[in-house]
mmCIF file of C-alpha atoms and ligand atoms in Angstrom:
data_model
loop_
_atom_site.group_PDB
_atom_site.id
_atom_site.type_symbol
_atom_site.label_atom_id
_atom_site.label_comp_id
_atom_site.label_asym_id
_atom_site.label_seq_id
_atom_site.Cartn_x
_atom_site.Cartn_y
_atom_site.Cartn_z
ATOM 1 C CA MET I 27 -2.853 13.893 21.159
ATOM 2 C CA LEU I 28 -4.478 12.779 17.788
ATOM 3 C CA SER I 29 -2.156 14.113 14.844
ATOM 4 C CA PRO I 30 -4.167 16.266 12.639
ATOM 5 C CA LEU I 31 -5.890 14.589 9.443
ATOM 6 C CA PRO I 32 -3.705 14.469 6.812
ATOM 7 C CA PHE I 33 -5.562 16.256 3.573
ATOM 8 C CA TYR I 34 -6.831 13.678 1.173
ATOM 9 C CA LEU I 35 -9.343 14.618 -1.614
ATOM 10 C CA PRO I 36 -11.305 11.550 -2.329
ATOM 11 C CA GLN I 37 -11.539 10.232 -6.057
ATOM 12 C CA GLY I 38 -14.446 8.146 -5.571
ATOM 13 C CA ASN I 39 -15.892 5.849 -2.472
ATOM 14 C CA GLU I 40 -12.447 4.612 -1.675
ATOM 15 C CA CYS I 41 -12.848 6.191 1.954
ATOM 16 C CA GLY I 42 -15.825 4.472 2.535
ATOM 17 C CA LEU I 43 -14.333 1.084 1.130
ATOM 18 C CA PHE I 44 -11.365 1.533 3.404
ATOM 19 C CA GLU I 45 -13.611 1.945 6.425
ATOM 20 C CA LEU I 46 -15.747 -1.067 5.555
ATOM 21 C CA ALA I 47 -12.816 -3.337 5.069
ATOM 22 C CA TRP I 48 -11.255 -2.041 8.267
ATOM 23 C CA ARG I 49 -14.665 -2.740 10.228
ATOM 24 C CA HIS I 50 -14.743 -6.163 8.621
ATOM 25 C CA GLN I 51 -11.406 -7.135 9.196
ATOM 26 C CA LEU I 52 -10.292 -7.404 5.483
ATOM 27 C CA PRO I 53 -6.999 -6.735 4.333
ATOM 28 C CA LEU I 54 -6.581 -4.119 1.497
ATOM 29 C CA LEU I 55 -4.575 -3.669 -1.544
ATOM 30 C CA LEU I 56 -3.848 -0.697 -3.399
ATOM 31 C CA LYS I 57 -2.804 -0.673 -6.983
ATOM 32 C CA GLY I 58 -1.832 2.289 -9.028
ATOM 33 C CA PRO I 59 0.970 4.493 -10.663
ATOM 34 C CA THR I 60 3.478 6.192 -8.800
ATOM 35 C CA GLY I 61 2.539 9.596 -7.066
ATOM 36 C CA CYS I 62 -0.972 9.162 -7.416
ATOM 37 C CA GLY I 63 -1.855 9.406 -3.760
ATOM 38 C CA LYS I 64 -1.899 5.906 -2.360
ATOM 39 C CA THR I 65 0.546 6.584 0.589
ATOM 40 C CA ARG I 66 -1.426 9.861 1.456
ATOM 41 C CA PHE I 67 -4.619 8.106 1.307
ATOM 42 C CA VAL I 68 -3.460 5.466 3.785
ATOM 43 C CA ALA I 69 -1.966 8.191 6.072
ATOM 44 C CA HIS I 70 -5.544 9.972 5.651
ATOM 45 C CA MET I 71 -7.467 6.934 6.735
ATOM 46 C CA ALA I 72 -5.370 5.773 9.751
ATOM 47 C CA ALA I 73 -5.747 9.328 11.280
ATOM 48 C CA ARG I 74 -9.413 9.458 10.420
ATOM 49 C CA LEU I 75 -9.898 5.782 12.308
ATOM 50 C CA GLY I 76 -7.629 6.862 15.190
ATOM 51 C CA ARG I 77 -5.294 3.946 14.352
ATOM 52 C CA PRO I 78 -1.523 4.346 14.740
ATOM 53 C CA LEU I 79 0.313 3.599 11.178
ATOM 54 C CA PHE I 80 3.148 1.486 10.756
ATOM 55 C CA THR I 81 4.612 1.922 7.427
ATOM 56 C CA VAL I 82 7.108 -0.498 5.801
ATOM 57 C CA SER I 83 8.948 0.182 2.338
ATOM 58 C CA CYS I 84 9.300 -3.277 0.909
ATOM 59 C CA HIS I 85 12.645 -4.066 -0.932
ATOM 60 C CA ASP I 86 14.025 -7.329 -2.271
ATOM 61 C CA ASP I 87 16.349 -7.532 0.719
ATOM 62 C CA LEU I 88 13.452 -7.341 3.203
ATOM 63 C CA THR I 89 13.089 -10.662 5.528
ATOM 64 C CA ALA I 90 10.426 -11.902 7.564
ATOM 65 C CA ALA I 91 12.437 -10.870 10.523
ATOM 66 C CA ASP I 92 12.282 -7.356 9.231
ATOM 67 C CA LEU I 93 8.540 -7.533 9.523
ATOM 68 C CA THR I 94 8.345 -9.605 12.769
ATOM 69 C CA GLY I 95 11.196 -8.598 14.926
ATOM 70 C CA ARG I 96 14.532 -10.167 16.027
ATOM 71 C CA TYR I 97 16.627 -10.539 19.219
ATOM 72 C CA LEU I 98 18.878 -7.748 19.513
ATOM 73 C CA LEU I 99 22.134 -7.395 21.776
ATOM 74 C CA LYS I 100 21.292 -4.375 24.377
ATOM 75 C CA GLY I 101 24.162 -3.883 27.099
ATOM 76 C CA GLY I 102 24.986 -7.411 27.602
ATOM 77 C CA ASP I 103 21.630 -8.927 26.987
ATOM 78 C CA THR I 104 19.832 -9.869 23.953
ATOM 79 C CA VAL I 105 16.475 -8.473 23.811
ATOM 80 C CA TRP I 106 13.264 -9.203 21.600
ATOM 81 C CA THR I 107 12.633 -6.098 19.598
ATOM 82 C CA ASP I 108 8.959 -6.237 17.578
ATOM 83 C CA GLY I 109 9.146 -5.312 14.038
ATOM 84 C CA PRO I 110 6.752 -2.927 12.619
ATOM 85 C CA LEU I 111 4.182 -5.734 11.665
ATOM 86 C CA THR I 112 4.170 -7.140 15.210
ATOM 87 C CA SER I 113 3.930 -3.727 16.654
ATOM 88 C CA ALA I 114 0.918 -2.995 14.540
ATOM 89 C CA VAL I 115 -0.456 -6.614 15.607
ATOM 90 C CA ARG I 116 0.021 -5.865 19.308
ATOM 91 C CA GLY I 117 -1.061 -2.333 19.205
ATOM 92 C CA GLY I 118 -4.299 -2.507 16.951
ATOM 93 C CA GLY I 119 -2.652 -0.568 14.284
ATOM 94 C CA ILE I 120 -2.694 -0.386 10.764
ATOM 95 C CA CYS I 121 0.497 -2.065 8.831
ATOM 96 C CA TYR I 122 1.234 -0.623 5.586
ATOM 97 C CA LEU I 123 3.368 -2.334 3.334
ATOM 98 C CA ASP I 124 4.562 -0.261 0.451
ATOM 99 C CA GLU I 125 5.607 -1.792 -2.694
ATOM 100 C CA VAL I 126 4.810 -5.146 -1.460
ATOM 101 C CA VAL I 127 5.843 -6.772 -4.659
ATOM 102 C CA GLU I 128 9.579 -5.948 -3.875
ATOM 103 C CA ALA I 129 9.400 -8.063 -0.646
ATOM 104 C CA ARG I 130 10.876 -11.788 -0.710
ATOM 105 C CA LYS I 131 8.657 -14.637 -0.686
ATOM 106 C CA ASP I 132 9.691 -15.532 2.969
ATOM 107 C CA ALA I 133 8.567 -12.137 3.812
ATOM 108 C CA THR I 134 5.137 -12.354 2.241
ATOM 109 C CA VAL I 135 4.713 -15.963 3.614
ATOM 110 C CA VAL I 136 4.465 -14.477 7.232
ATOM 111 C CA LEU I 137 1.539 -12.311 5.923
ATOM 112 C CA HIS I 138 -0.797 -15.509 4.957
ATOM 113 C CA PRO I 139 -2.105 -16.541 8.496
ATOM 114 C CA LEU I 140 -2.798 -13.009 9.162
ATOM 115 C CA THR I 141 -4.628 -12.225 6.030
ATOM 116 C CA ASP I 142 -7.078 -15.148 6.122
ATOM 117 C CA ASP I 143 -9.745 -15.745 8.693
ATOM 118 C CA ARG I 144 -7.004 -17.080 11.257
ATOM 119 C CA ARG I 145 -5.807 -13.523 12.054
ATOM 120 C CA ILE I 146 -2.616 -14.781 13.836
ATOM 121 C CA LEU I 147 0.920 -13.820 13.761
ATOM 122 C CA PRO I 148 3.047 -16.777 14.628
ATOM 123 C CA LEU I 149 6.708 -15.440 16.126
ATOM 124 C CA GLU I 150 8.647 -18.564 15.808
ATOM 125 C CA ARG I 151 11.738 -17.148 17.904
ATOM 126 C CA THR I 152 9.761 -16.069 20.726
ATOM 127 C CA GLY I 153 7.035 -18.992 20.758
ATOM 128 C CA GLU I 154 4.459 -16.531 20.625
ATOM 129 C CA MET I 155 0.972 -16.861 18.817
ATOM 130 C CA LEU I 156 -0.403 -13.603 18.543
ATOM 131 C CA ALA I 157 -4.001 -13.007 17.505
ATOM 132 C CA ALA I 158 -4.756 -9.663 15.789
ATOM 133 C CA PRO I 159 -7.273 -7.492 17.521
ATOM 134 C CA SER I 160 -10.348 -6.337 15.488
ATOM 135 C CA GLU I 161 -8.647 -2.909 15.172
ATOM 136 C CA PHE I 162 -5.483 -4.345 13.381
ATOM 137 C CA MET I 163 -5.529 -4.118 9.425
ATOM 138 C CA LEU I 164 -2.999 -4.815 6.763
ATOM 139 C CA VAL I 165 -2.946 -2.456 3.858
ATOM 140 C CA ALA I 166 -0.393 -3.181 0.898
ATOM 141 C CA SER I 167 0.433 -1.130 -2.299
ATOM 142 C CA TYR I 168 2.158 -1.547 -5.318
ATOM 143 C CA ASN I 169 2.537 0.229 -8.722
ATOM 144 C CA PRO I 170 1.380 -2.785 -11.632
ATOM 145 C CA GLY I 171 3.256 -0.591 -14.328
ATOM 146 C CA TYR I 172 6.791 -1.024 -13.890
ATOM 147 C CA GLN I 173 7.225 -4.693 -12.996
ATOM 148 C CA ASN I 174 8.675 -7.171 -14.700
ATOM 149 C CA VAL I 175 6.860 -10.921 -14.940
ATOM 150 C CA LEU I 176 8.943 -12.200 -12.118
ATOM 151 C CA LYS I 177 7.846 -9.639 -9.870
ATOM 152 C CA GLN I 178 4.310 -10.470 -9.485
ATOM 153 C CA LEU I 179 2.166 -11.127 -6.219
ATOM 154 C CA LYS I 180 1.619 -15.046 -6.250
ATOM 155 C CA PRO I 181 -2.170 -15.677 -6.523
ATOM 156 C CA SER I 182 -2.246 -17.151 -2.854
ATOM 157 C CA THR I 183 -1.186 -13.823 -1.360
ATOM 158 C CA ARG I 184 -3.164 -11.394 -3.616
ATOM 159 C CA GLN I 185 -6.276 -13.195 -3.482
ATOM 160 C CA ARG I 186 -6.080 -12.512 0.299
ATOM 161 C CA PHE I 187 -6.955 -8.768 -0.253
ATOM 162 C CA VAL I 188 -9.731 -6.708 -1.398
ATOM 163 C CA ALA I 189 -8.219 -4.701 -4.089
ATOM 164 C CA ILE I 190 -8.728 -1.058 -5.023
ATOM 165 C CA GLU I 191 -7.254 0.448 -8.484
ATOM 166 C CA PHE I 192 -5.883 4.076 -8.007
ATOM 167 C CA ASP I 193 -5.299 6.443 -10.818
ATOM 168 C CA PHE I 194 -4.463 9.917 -11.000
ATOM 169 C CA PRO I 195 -7.354 12.361 -10.140
ATOM 170 C CA ALA I 196 -9.631 13.294 -12.534
ATOM 171 C CA PRO I 197 -8.739 16.864 -14.005
ATOM 172 C CA GLU I 198 -10.964 19.236 -11.601
ATOM 173 C CA LEU I 199 -9.930 17.009 -8.510
ATOM 174 C CA GLU I 200 -6.341 17.152 -9.288
ATOM 175 C CA ARG I 201 -6.512 20.872 -10.057
ATOM 176 C CA ARG I 202 -7.862 21.222 -6.198
ATOM 177 C CA VAL I 203 -5.296 19.010 -4.766
ATOM 178 C CA VAL I 204 -2.510 20.397 -6.306
ATOM 179 C CA ALA I 205 -3.391 24.018 -5.468
ATOM 180 C CA GLU I 206 -4.267 22.794 -1.959
ATOM 181 C CA GLU I 207 -0.940 21.536 -1.688
ATOM 182 C CA SER I 208 1.135 23.983 -3.197
ATOM 183 C CA GLY I 209 -0.764 27.136 -2.207
ATOM 184 C CA LEU I 210 -0.876 28.143 -6.012
ATOM 185 C CA ASP I 211 -4.125 29.472 -7.087
ATOM 186 C CA GLU I 212 -6.293 27.178 -9.189
ATOM 187 C CA GLY I 213 -6.490 29.703 -12.193
ATOM 188 C CA LYS I 214 -2.617 29.209 -12.521
ATOM 189 C CA VAL I 215 -2.913 25.355 -11.751
ATOM 190 C CA GLN I 216 -5.178 24.982 -14.439
ATOM 191 C CA PRO I 217 -2.595 24.852 -17.407
ATOM 192 C CA LEU I 218 -0.170 22.543 -15.529
ATOM 193 C CA ILE I 219 -3.394 20.122 -15.293
ATOM 194 C CA LEU I 220 -3.755 20.418 -19.091
ATOM 195 C CA LEU I 221 -0.171 19.789 -19.854
ATOM 196 C CA ALA I 222 -0.358 16.720 -17.359
ATOM 197 C CA GLN I 223 -3.347 15.401 -19.393
ATOM 198 C CA ARG I 224 -1.335 15.700 -22.836
ATOM 199 C CA LEU I 225 1.980 14.174 -21.198
ATOM 200 C CA ARG I 226 -0.065 11.137 -19.986
ATOM 201 C CA ALA I 227 -1.213 10.572 -23.384
ATOM 202 C CA LEU I 228 2.197 9.927 -24.235
ATOM 203 C CA LYS I 229 2.417 6.908 -21.803
ATOM 204 C CA GLY I 230 3.389 3.635 -23.452
ATOM 205 C CA HIS I 231 4.837 5.477 -26.455
ATOM 206 C CA ASP I 232 7.432 7.116 -25.344
ATOM 207 C CA LEU I 233 7.215 7.057 -21.546
ATOM 208 C CA GLU I 234 6.989 4.414 -19.148
ATOM 209 C CA GLU I 235 4.758 6.252 -16.732
ATOM 210 C CA GLY I 236 2.834 9.172 -16.939
ATOM 211 C CA VAL I 237 3.697 12.339 -15.105
ATOM 212 C CA SER I 238 2.471 11.980 -11.411
ATOM 213 C CA THR I 239 -0.020 14.202 -9.229
ATOM 214 C CA ARG I 240 3.138 14.458 -7.025
ATOM 215 C CA LEU I 241 5.374 16.005 -9.632
ATOM 216 C CA LEU I 242 2.628 18.463 -10.374
ATOM 217 C CA VAL I 243 2.586 19.500 -6.811
ATOM 218 C CA TYR I 244 6.324 19.977 -7.061
ATOM 219 C CA CYS I 245 5.727 22.171 -10.045
ATOM 220 C CA ALA I 246 3.252 24.215 -8.768
ATOM 221 C CA THR I 247 5.189 24.835 -5.303
ATOM 222 C CA LEU I 248 8.233 26.025 -7.446
ATOM 223 C CA ILE I 249 6.027 28.475 -9.279
ATOM 224 C CA GLN I 250 4.429 29.472 -6.023
ATOM 225 C CA ALA I 251 7.930 30.133 -4.624
ATOM 226 C CA GLY I 252 8.679 32.708 -7.560
ATOM 227 C CA LEU I 253 10.441 30.204 -10.016
ATOM 228 C CA ALA I 254 9.350 31.200 -13.727
ATOM 229 C CA VAL I 255 6.824 28.624 -15.078
ATOM 230 C CA ARG I 256 8.683 27.459 -18.072
ATOM 231 C CA ASP I 257 11.571 26.930 -15.749
ATOM 232 C CA ALA I 258 9.639 24.840 -12.994
ATOM 233 C CA VAL I 259 8.021 22.917 -15.946
ATOM 234 C CA GLN I 260 11.492 21.908 -17.244
ATOM 235 C CA VAL I 261 12.714 20.616 -14.050
ATOM 236 C CA THR I 262 9.160 18.779 -12.795
ATOM 237 C CA MET I 263 7.740 17.829 -15.707
ATOM 238 C CA VAL I 264 10.142 17.275 -18.592
ATOM 239 C CA GLU I 265 13.548 16.206 -16.842
ATOM 240 C CA PRO I 266 12.361 13.550 -14.314
ATOM 241 C CA LEU I 267 10.240 11.585 -16.879
ATOM 242 C CA SER I 268 13.146 10.848 -19.178
ATOM 243 C CA ASP I 269 17.063 10.788 -19.905
ATOM 244 C CA ASP I 270 16.529 10.343 -23.731
ATOM 245 C CA SER I 271 17.016 13.559 -25.497
ATOM 246 C CA GLU I 272 14.523 12.737 -28.225
ATOM 247 C CA VAL I 273 11.835 11.905 -25.809
ATOM 248 C CA LYS I 274 12.738 15.083 -24.021
ATOM 249 C CA ALA I 275 12.458 17.088 -27.312
ATOM 250 C CA GLY I 276 8.849 15.678 -27.758
ATOM 251 C CA LEU I 277 8.046 16.637 -24.128
ATOM 252 C CA GLU I 278 9.042 20.133 -24.707
ATOM 253 C CA GLU I 279 6.894 20.255 -27.990
ATOM 254 C CA VAL I 280 4.046 19.586 -25.910
ATOM 255 C CA VAL I 281 4.896 22.141 -23.194
ATOM 256 C CA LYS I 282 5.497 24.872 -25.942
ATOM 257 C CA ALA I 283 1.966 24.146 -27.364
ATOM 258 C CA ILE I 284 0.657 24.960 -24.047
ATOM 259 C CA PHE I 285 2.892 27.726 -22.552
ATOM 260 C CA ALA I 286 3.754 29.390 -26.087
HETATM 261 N N1 ATP P 16 -6.378 12.589 -3.670
HETATM 262 C C1 ATP P 16 -5.116 13.354 -3.177
HETATM 263 N N2 ATP P 16 -5.663 14.151 -2.075
HETATM 264 C C2 ATP P 16 -4.456 14.781 -1.494
HETATM 265 N N3 ATP P 16 -3.290 14.724 -1.957
HETATM 266 C C3 ATP P 16 -2.969 14.002 -2.965
HETATM 267 C C4 ATP P 16 -3.946 13.220 -3.453
HETATM 268 N N4 ATP P 16 -3.535 12.467 -4.960
HETATM 269 C C5 ATP P 16 -2.214 12.820 -4.768
HETATM 270 N N5 ATP P 16 -1.942 13.789 -4.001
HETATM 271 C C6 ATP P 16 -0.642 14.371 -3.648
HETATM 272 O O1 ATP P 16 0.319 13.838 -4.481
HETATM 273 C C7 ATP P 16 1.556 13.328 -3.639
HETATM 274 C C8 ATP P 16 1.876 12.136 -3.857
HETATM 275 O O2 ATP P 16 1.183 11.086 -3.554
HETATM 276 P P1 ATP P 16 1.544 9.633 -2.863
HETATM 277 O O3 ATP P 16 2.855 10.070 -2.073
HETATM 278 O O4 ATP P 16 0.436 9.306 -1.709
HETATM 279 O O5 ATP P 16 1.987 8.778 -3.991
HETATM 280 P P2 ATP P 16 1.829 7.151 -4.021
HETATM 281 O O6 ATP P 16 0.824 6.697 -4.997
HETATM 282 O O7 ATP P 16 2.105 6.588 -2.919
HETATM 283 O O8 ATP P 16 3.237 7.190 -4.922
HETATM 284 P P3 ATP P 16 4.430 5.827 -4.977
HETATM 285 O O9 ATP P 16 3.616 4.732 -5.494
HETATM 286 O O10 ATP P 16 5.302 6.560 -5.568
HETATM 287 O O11 ATP P 16 4.725 5.781 -3.443
HETATM 288 C C9 ATP P 16 1.076 13.549 -2.112
HETATM 289 O O12 ATP P 16 2.409 14.070 -1.399
HETATM 290 C C10 ATP P 16 -0.074 14.843 -2.320
HETATM 291 O O13 ATP P 16 0.674 15.828 -2.257
HETATM 292 MG MG1 MG P 17 3.655 5.713 -1.568
#
């Protein structure tokens, strides 16, 4: 049975672009701040194209074997077990590498022959050379904001992808997203959107990252569940953003100006 389509409100032509990339067997890189809809977009597109989705959250211990697979002891035997990348290649699925910049070099290197016109995955340990079927697609995402200089994709990796830049949805779209996700009506969501705009304007001065659409959804969900607006705002749009009491006092001023 096909899983229901996860809700995704497009910001532009990203759905068409994703589908074109998939049809033409081009890997796709999504760049954008935390909580702006990248993961939701990939889940939506995988369901829409009817492809199984294999998601990997990358981290700095992630090895090539975590992606491709390894021999595991089962009973008395050692049995080869496919990793998520291999499963996606074999099954013509979509492999989604979240926070790909966190992955170690040896892990990103296995992507190279898969993401150019060879489209092959060599499995050294089993001696197999898998050719990716036309339905297979590699999608990677990362947040260009909070990386240090050391954590950048090598040009030889990044230049294998078609790349789309994401940002928080425009206010009227974000209002619909937050209302849809939380069940709170749009009229009550509106001041939260305004607050988010103001808080995002502080990015770079006091804040590393602007308040995310994800946090807005949390806020509206708590309000819809009966929490007082000011309390909901405090725990979702002030506390998560900073630990610095001066910065928080600054955020609270912005809140007061809107919810006086
Ligand atoms: N365009 C959109 N359509 C529907 N929901 C959205 C959209 N944008 C954001 N959301 C909502 O925001 C939440 C966070 O989005 P998501 O998890 O996709 O962020 P992300 O960009 O993957 O963040 P991170 O980089 O932290 O992983 C989603 O769970 C969803 O509720
Ligand atoms: Mg994500």
